CSV table of N, CA and C in Angstrom, one decimal:
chain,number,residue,atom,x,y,z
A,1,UNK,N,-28.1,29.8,26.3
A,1,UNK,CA,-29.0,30.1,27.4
A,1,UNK,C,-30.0,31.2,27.0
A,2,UNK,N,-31.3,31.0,27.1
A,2,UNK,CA,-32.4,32.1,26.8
A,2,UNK,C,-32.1,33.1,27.3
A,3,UNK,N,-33.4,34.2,27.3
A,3,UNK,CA,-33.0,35.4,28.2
A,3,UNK,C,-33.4,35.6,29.7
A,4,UNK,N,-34.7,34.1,29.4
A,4,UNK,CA,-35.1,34.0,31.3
A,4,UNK,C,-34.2,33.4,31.8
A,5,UNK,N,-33.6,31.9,31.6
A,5,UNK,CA,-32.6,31.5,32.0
A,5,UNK,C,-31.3,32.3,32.3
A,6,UNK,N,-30.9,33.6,31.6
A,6,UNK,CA,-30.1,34.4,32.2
A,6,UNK,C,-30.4,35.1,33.4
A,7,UNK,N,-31.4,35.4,33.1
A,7,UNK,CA,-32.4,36.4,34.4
A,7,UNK,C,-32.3,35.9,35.4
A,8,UNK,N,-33.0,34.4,35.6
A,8,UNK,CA,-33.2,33.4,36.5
A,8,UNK,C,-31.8,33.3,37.4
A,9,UNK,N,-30.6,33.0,36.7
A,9,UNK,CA,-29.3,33.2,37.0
A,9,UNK,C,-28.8,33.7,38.1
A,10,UNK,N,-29.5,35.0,38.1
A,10,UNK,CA,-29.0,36.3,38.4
A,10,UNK,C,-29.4,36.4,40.3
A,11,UNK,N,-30.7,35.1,40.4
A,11,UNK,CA,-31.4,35.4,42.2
A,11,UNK,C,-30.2,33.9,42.3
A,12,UNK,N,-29.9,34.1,43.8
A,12,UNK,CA,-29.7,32.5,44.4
A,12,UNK,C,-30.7,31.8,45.1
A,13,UNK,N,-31.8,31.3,44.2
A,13,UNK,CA,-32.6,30.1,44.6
A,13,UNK,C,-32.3,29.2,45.1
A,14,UNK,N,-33.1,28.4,46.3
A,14,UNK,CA,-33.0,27.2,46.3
A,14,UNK,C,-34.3,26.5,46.2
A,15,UNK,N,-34.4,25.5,45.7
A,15,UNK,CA,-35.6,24.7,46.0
A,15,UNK,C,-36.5,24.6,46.8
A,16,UNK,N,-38.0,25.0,47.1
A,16,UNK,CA,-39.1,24.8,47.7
A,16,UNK,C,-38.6,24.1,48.5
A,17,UNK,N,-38.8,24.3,50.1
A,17,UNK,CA,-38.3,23.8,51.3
A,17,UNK,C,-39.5,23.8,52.0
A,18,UNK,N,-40.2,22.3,52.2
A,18,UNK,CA,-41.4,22.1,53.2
A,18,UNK,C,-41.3,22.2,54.3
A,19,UNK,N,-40.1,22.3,55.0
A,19,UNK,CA,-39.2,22.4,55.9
A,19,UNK,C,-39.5,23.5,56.7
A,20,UNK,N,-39.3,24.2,55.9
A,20,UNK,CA,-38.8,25.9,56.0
A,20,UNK,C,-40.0,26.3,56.2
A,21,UNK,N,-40.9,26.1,55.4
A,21,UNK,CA,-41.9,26.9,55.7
A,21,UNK,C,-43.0,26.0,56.3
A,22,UNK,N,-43.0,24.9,57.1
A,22,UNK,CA,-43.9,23.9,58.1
A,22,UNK,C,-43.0,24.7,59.0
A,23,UNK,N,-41.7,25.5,59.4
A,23,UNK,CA,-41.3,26.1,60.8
A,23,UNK,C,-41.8,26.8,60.8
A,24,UNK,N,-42.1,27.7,60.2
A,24,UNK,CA,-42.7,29.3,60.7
A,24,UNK,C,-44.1,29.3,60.7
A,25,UNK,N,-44.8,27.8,60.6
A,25,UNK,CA,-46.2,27.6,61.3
A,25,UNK,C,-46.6,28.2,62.4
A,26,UNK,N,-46.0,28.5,63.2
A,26,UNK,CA,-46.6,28.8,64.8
A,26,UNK,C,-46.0,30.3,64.7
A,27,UNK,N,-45.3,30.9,64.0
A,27,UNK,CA,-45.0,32.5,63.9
A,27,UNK,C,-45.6,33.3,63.2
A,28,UNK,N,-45.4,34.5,63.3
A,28,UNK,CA,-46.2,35.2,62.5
A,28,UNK,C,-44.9,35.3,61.5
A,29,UNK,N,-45.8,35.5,60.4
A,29,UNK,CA,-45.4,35.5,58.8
A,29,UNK,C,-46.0,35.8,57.6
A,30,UNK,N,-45.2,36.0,56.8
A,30,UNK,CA,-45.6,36.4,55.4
A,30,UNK,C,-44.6,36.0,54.4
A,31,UNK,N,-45.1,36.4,53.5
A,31,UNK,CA,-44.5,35.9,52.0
A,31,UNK,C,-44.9,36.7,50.6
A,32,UNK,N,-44.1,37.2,49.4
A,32,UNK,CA,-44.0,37.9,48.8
A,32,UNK,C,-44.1,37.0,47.5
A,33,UNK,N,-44.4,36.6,46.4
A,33,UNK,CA,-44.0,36.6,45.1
A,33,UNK,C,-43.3,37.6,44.2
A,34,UNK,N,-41.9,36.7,44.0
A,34,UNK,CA,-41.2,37.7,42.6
A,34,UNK,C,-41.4,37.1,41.7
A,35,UNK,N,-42.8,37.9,41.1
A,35,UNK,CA,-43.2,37.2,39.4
A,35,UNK,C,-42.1,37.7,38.4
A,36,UNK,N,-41.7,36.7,37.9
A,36,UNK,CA,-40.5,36.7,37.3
A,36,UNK,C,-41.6,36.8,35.4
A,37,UNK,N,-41.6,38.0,34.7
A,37,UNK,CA,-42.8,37.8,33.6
A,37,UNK,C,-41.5,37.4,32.4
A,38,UNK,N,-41.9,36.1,32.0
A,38,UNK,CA,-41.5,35.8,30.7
A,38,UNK,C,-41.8,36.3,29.5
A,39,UNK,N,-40.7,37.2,29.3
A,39,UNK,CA,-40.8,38.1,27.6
A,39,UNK,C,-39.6,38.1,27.4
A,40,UNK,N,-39.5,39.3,25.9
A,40,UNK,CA,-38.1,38.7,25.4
A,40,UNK,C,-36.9,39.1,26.0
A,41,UNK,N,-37.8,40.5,26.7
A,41,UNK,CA,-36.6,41.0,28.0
A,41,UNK,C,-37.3,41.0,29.5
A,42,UNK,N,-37.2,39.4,29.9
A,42,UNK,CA,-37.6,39.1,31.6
A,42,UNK,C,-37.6,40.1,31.8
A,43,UNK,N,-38.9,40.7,32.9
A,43,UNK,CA,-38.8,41.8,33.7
A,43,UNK,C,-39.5,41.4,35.1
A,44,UNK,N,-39.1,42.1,36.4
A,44,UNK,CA,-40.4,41.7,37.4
A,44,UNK,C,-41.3,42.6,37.7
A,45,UNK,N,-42.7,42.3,38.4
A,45,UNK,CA,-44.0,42.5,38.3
A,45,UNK,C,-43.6,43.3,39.5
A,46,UNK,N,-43.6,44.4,39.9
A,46,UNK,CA,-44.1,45.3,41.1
A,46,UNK,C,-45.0,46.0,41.1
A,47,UNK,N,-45.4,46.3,42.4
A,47,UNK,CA,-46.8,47.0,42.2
A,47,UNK,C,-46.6,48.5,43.3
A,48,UNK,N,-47.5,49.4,43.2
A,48,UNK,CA,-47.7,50.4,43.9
A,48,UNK,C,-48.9,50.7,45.0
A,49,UNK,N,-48.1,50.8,46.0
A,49,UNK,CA,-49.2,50.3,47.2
A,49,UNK,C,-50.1,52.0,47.4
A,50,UNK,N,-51.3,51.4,47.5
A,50,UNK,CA,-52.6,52.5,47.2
A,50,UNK,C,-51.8,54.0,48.3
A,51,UNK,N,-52.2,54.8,48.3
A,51,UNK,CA,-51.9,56.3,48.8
A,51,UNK,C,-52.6,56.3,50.0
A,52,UNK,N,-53.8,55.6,50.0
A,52,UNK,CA,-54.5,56.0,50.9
A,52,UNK,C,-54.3,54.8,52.1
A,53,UNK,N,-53.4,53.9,51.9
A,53,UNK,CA,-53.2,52.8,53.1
A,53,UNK,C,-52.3,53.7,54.1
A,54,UNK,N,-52.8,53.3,55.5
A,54,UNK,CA,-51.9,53.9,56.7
A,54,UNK,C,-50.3,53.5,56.5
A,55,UNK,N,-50.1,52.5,56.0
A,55,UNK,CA,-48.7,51.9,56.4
A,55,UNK,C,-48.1,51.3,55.0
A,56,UNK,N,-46.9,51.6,54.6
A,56,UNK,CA,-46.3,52.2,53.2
A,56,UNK,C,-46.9,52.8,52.3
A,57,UNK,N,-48.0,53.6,52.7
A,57,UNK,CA,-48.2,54.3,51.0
A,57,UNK,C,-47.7,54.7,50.3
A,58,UNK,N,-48.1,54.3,49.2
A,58,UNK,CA,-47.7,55.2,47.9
A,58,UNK,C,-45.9,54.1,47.2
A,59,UNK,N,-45.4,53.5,47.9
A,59,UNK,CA,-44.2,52.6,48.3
A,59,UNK,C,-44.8,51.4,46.7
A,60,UNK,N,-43.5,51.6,46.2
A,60,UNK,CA,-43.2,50.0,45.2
A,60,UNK,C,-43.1,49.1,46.1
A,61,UNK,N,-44.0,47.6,45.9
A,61,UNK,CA,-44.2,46.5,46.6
A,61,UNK,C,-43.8,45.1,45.6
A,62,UNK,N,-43.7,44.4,46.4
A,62,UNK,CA,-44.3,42.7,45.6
A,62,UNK,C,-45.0,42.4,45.9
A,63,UNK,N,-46.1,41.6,45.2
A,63,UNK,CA,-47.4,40.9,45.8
A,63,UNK,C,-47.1,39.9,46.7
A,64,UNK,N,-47.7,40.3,48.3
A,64,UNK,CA,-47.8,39.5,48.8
A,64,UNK,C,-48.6,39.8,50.2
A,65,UNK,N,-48.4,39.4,51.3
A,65,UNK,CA,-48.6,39.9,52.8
A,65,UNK,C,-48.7,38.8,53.9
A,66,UNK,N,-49.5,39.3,54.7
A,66,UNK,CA,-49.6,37.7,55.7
A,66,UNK,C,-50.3,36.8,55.6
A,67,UNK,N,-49.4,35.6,56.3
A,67,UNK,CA,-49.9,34.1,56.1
A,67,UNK,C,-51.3,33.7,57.2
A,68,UNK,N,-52.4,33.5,56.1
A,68,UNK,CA,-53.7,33.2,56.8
A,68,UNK,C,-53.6,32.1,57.1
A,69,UNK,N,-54.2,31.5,58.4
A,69,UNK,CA,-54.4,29.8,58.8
A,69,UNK,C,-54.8,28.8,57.9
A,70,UNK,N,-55.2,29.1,56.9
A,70,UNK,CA,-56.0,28.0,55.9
A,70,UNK,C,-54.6,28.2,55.0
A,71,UNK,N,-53.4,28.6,54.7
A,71,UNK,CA,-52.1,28.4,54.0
A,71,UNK,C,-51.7,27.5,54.5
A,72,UNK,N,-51.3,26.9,53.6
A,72,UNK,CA,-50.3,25.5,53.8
A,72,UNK,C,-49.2,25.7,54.2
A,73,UNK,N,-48.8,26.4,53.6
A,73,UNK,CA,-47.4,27.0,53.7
A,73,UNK,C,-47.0,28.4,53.0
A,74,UNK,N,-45.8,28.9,53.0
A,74,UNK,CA,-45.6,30.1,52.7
A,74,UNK,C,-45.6,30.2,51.3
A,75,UNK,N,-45.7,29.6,50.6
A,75,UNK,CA,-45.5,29.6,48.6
A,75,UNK,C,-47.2,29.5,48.5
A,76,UNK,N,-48.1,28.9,49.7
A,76,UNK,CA,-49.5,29.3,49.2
A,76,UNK,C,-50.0,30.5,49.7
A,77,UNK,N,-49.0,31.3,50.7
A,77,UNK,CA,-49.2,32.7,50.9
A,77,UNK,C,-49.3,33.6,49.7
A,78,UNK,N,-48.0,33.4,49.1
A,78,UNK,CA,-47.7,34.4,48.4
A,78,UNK,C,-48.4,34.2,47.0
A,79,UNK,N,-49.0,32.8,46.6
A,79,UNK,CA,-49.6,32.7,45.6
A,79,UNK,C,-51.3,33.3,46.0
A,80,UNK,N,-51.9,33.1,47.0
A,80,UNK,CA,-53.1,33.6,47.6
A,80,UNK,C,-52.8,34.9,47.4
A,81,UNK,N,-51.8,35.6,47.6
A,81,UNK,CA,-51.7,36.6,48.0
A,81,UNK,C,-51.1,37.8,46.7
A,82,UNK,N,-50.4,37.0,45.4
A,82,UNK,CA,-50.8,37.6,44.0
A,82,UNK,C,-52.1,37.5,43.5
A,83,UNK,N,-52.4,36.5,43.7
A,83,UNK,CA,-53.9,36.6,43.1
A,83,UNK,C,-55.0,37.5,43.3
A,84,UNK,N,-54.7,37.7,44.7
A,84,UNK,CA,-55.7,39.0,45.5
A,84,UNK,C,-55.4,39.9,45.0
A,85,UNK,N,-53.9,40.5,45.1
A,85,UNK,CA,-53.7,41.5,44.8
A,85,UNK,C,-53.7,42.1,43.1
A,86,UNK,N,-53.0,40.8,42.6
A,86,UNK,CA,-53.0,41.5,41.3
A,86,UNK,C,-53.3,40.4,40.1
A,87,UNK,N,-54.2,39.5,40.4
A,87,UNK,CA,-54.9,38.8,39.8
A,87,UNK,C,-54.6,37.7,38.8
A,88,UNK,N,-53.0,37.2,39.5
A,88,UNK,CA,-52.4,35.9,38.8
A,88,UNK,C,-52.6,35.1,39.4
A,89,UNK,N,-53.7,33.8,38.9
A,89,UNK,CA,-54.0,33.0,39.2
A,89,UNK,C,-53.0,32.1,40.0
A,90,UNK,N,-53.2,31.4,40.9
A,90,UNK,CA,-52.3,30.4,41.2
A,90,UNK,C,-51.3,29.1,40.1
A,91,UNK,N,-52.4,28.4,39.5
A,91,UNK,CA,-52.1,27.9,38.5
A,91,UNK,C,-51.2,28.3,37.1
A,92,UNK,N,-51.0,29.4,37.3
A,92,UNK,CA,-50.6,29.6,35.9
A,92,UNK,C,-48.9,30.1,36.5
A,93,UNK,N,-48.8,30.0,37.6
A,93,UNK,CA,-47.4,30.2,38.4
A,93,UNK,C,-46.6,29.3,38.3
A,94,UNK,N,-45.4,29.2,37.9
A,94,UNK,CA,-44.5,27.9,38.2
A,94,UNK,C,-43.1,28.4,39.0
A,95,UNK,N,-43.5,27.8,40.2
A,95,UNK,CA,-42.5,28.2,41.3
A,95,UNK,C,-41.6,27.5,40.9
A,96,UNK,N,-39.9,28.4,40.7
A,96,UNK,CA,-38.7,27.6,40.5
A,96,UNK,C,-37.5,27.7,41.8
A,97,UNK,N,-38.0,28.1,42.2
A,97,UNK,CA,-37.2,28.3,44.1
A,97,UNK,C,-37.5,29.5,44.7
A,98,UNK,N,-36.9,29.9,45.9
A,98,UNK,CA,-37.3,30.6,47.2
A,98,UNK,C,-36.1,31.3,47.5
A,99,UNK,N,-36.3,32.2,47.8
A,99,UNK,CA,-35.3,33.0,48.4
A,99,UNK,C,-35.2,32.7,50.1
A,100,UNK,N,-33.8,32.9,50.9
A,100,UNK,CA,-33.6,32.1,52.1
A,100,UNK,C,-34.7,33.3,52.6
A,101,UNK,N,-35.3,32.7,54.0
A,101,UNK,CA,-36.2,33.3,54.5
A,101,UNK,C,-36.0,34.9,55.4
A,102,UNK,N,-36.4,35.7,55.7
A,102,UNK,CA,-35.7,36.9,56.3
A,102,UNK,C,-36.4,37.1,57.6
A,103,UNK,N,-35.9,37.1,59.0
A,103,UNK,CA,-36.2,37.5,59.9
A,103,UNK,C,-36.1,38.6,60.5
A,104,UNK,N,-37.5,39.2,60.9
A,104,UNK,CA,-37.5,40.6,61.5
A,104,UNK,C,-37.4,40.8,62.5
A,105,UNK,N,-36.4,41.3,63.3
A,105,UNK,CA,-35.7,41.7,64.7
A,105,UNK,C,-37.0,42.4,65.3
């Protein structure tokens, strides 16, 4: 087994669910990317949210935020939504599953 394939291991994925994310069409929502960076020692991509934002500054993040009307669904959130932030193209992403979804009370 490689060393991403061990890495990869380590989340419980499941497979892209159209499902899942055609429900939370009519809610409010969002979505995160965990860029998983392929090297010889897999690491993930966090970022630090600017100082000067009202709401978590200065806070380690994952790229992502909320789902705008023109998303398909929540895997085009969070790919729209690395890209903005930290400039990983969509295309060059290869989504290997999703973490189960998390609802906020």
């Amino acid at each position: 087994m490689t060393p991403i394939d061990t890495f990869i291991n380590r989340f419980q994925l499941t497979l892209p669910d159209d499902k899942v994310n055609q429900s939370l069409h009519t809610q409010k929502s969002a979505a995160v990317l965990l860029p998983i960076i392929n090297k010889p020692n897999p690491t993930l991509l966090l970022t630090e949210r600017a100082s000067t934002l009202r709401s978590h500054a200065g806070q380690v993040a994952l790229p992502g935020g909320k789902r705008d009307p023109e998303d398909s669904n929540l895997i085009a959130t969070a790919l729209r939504e690395a890209h903005e932030e930290v400039a990983i193209p969509p295309n060059a992403v290869s989504v290997i599953g999703q973490l189960a979804p998390f609802a906020k009370f």
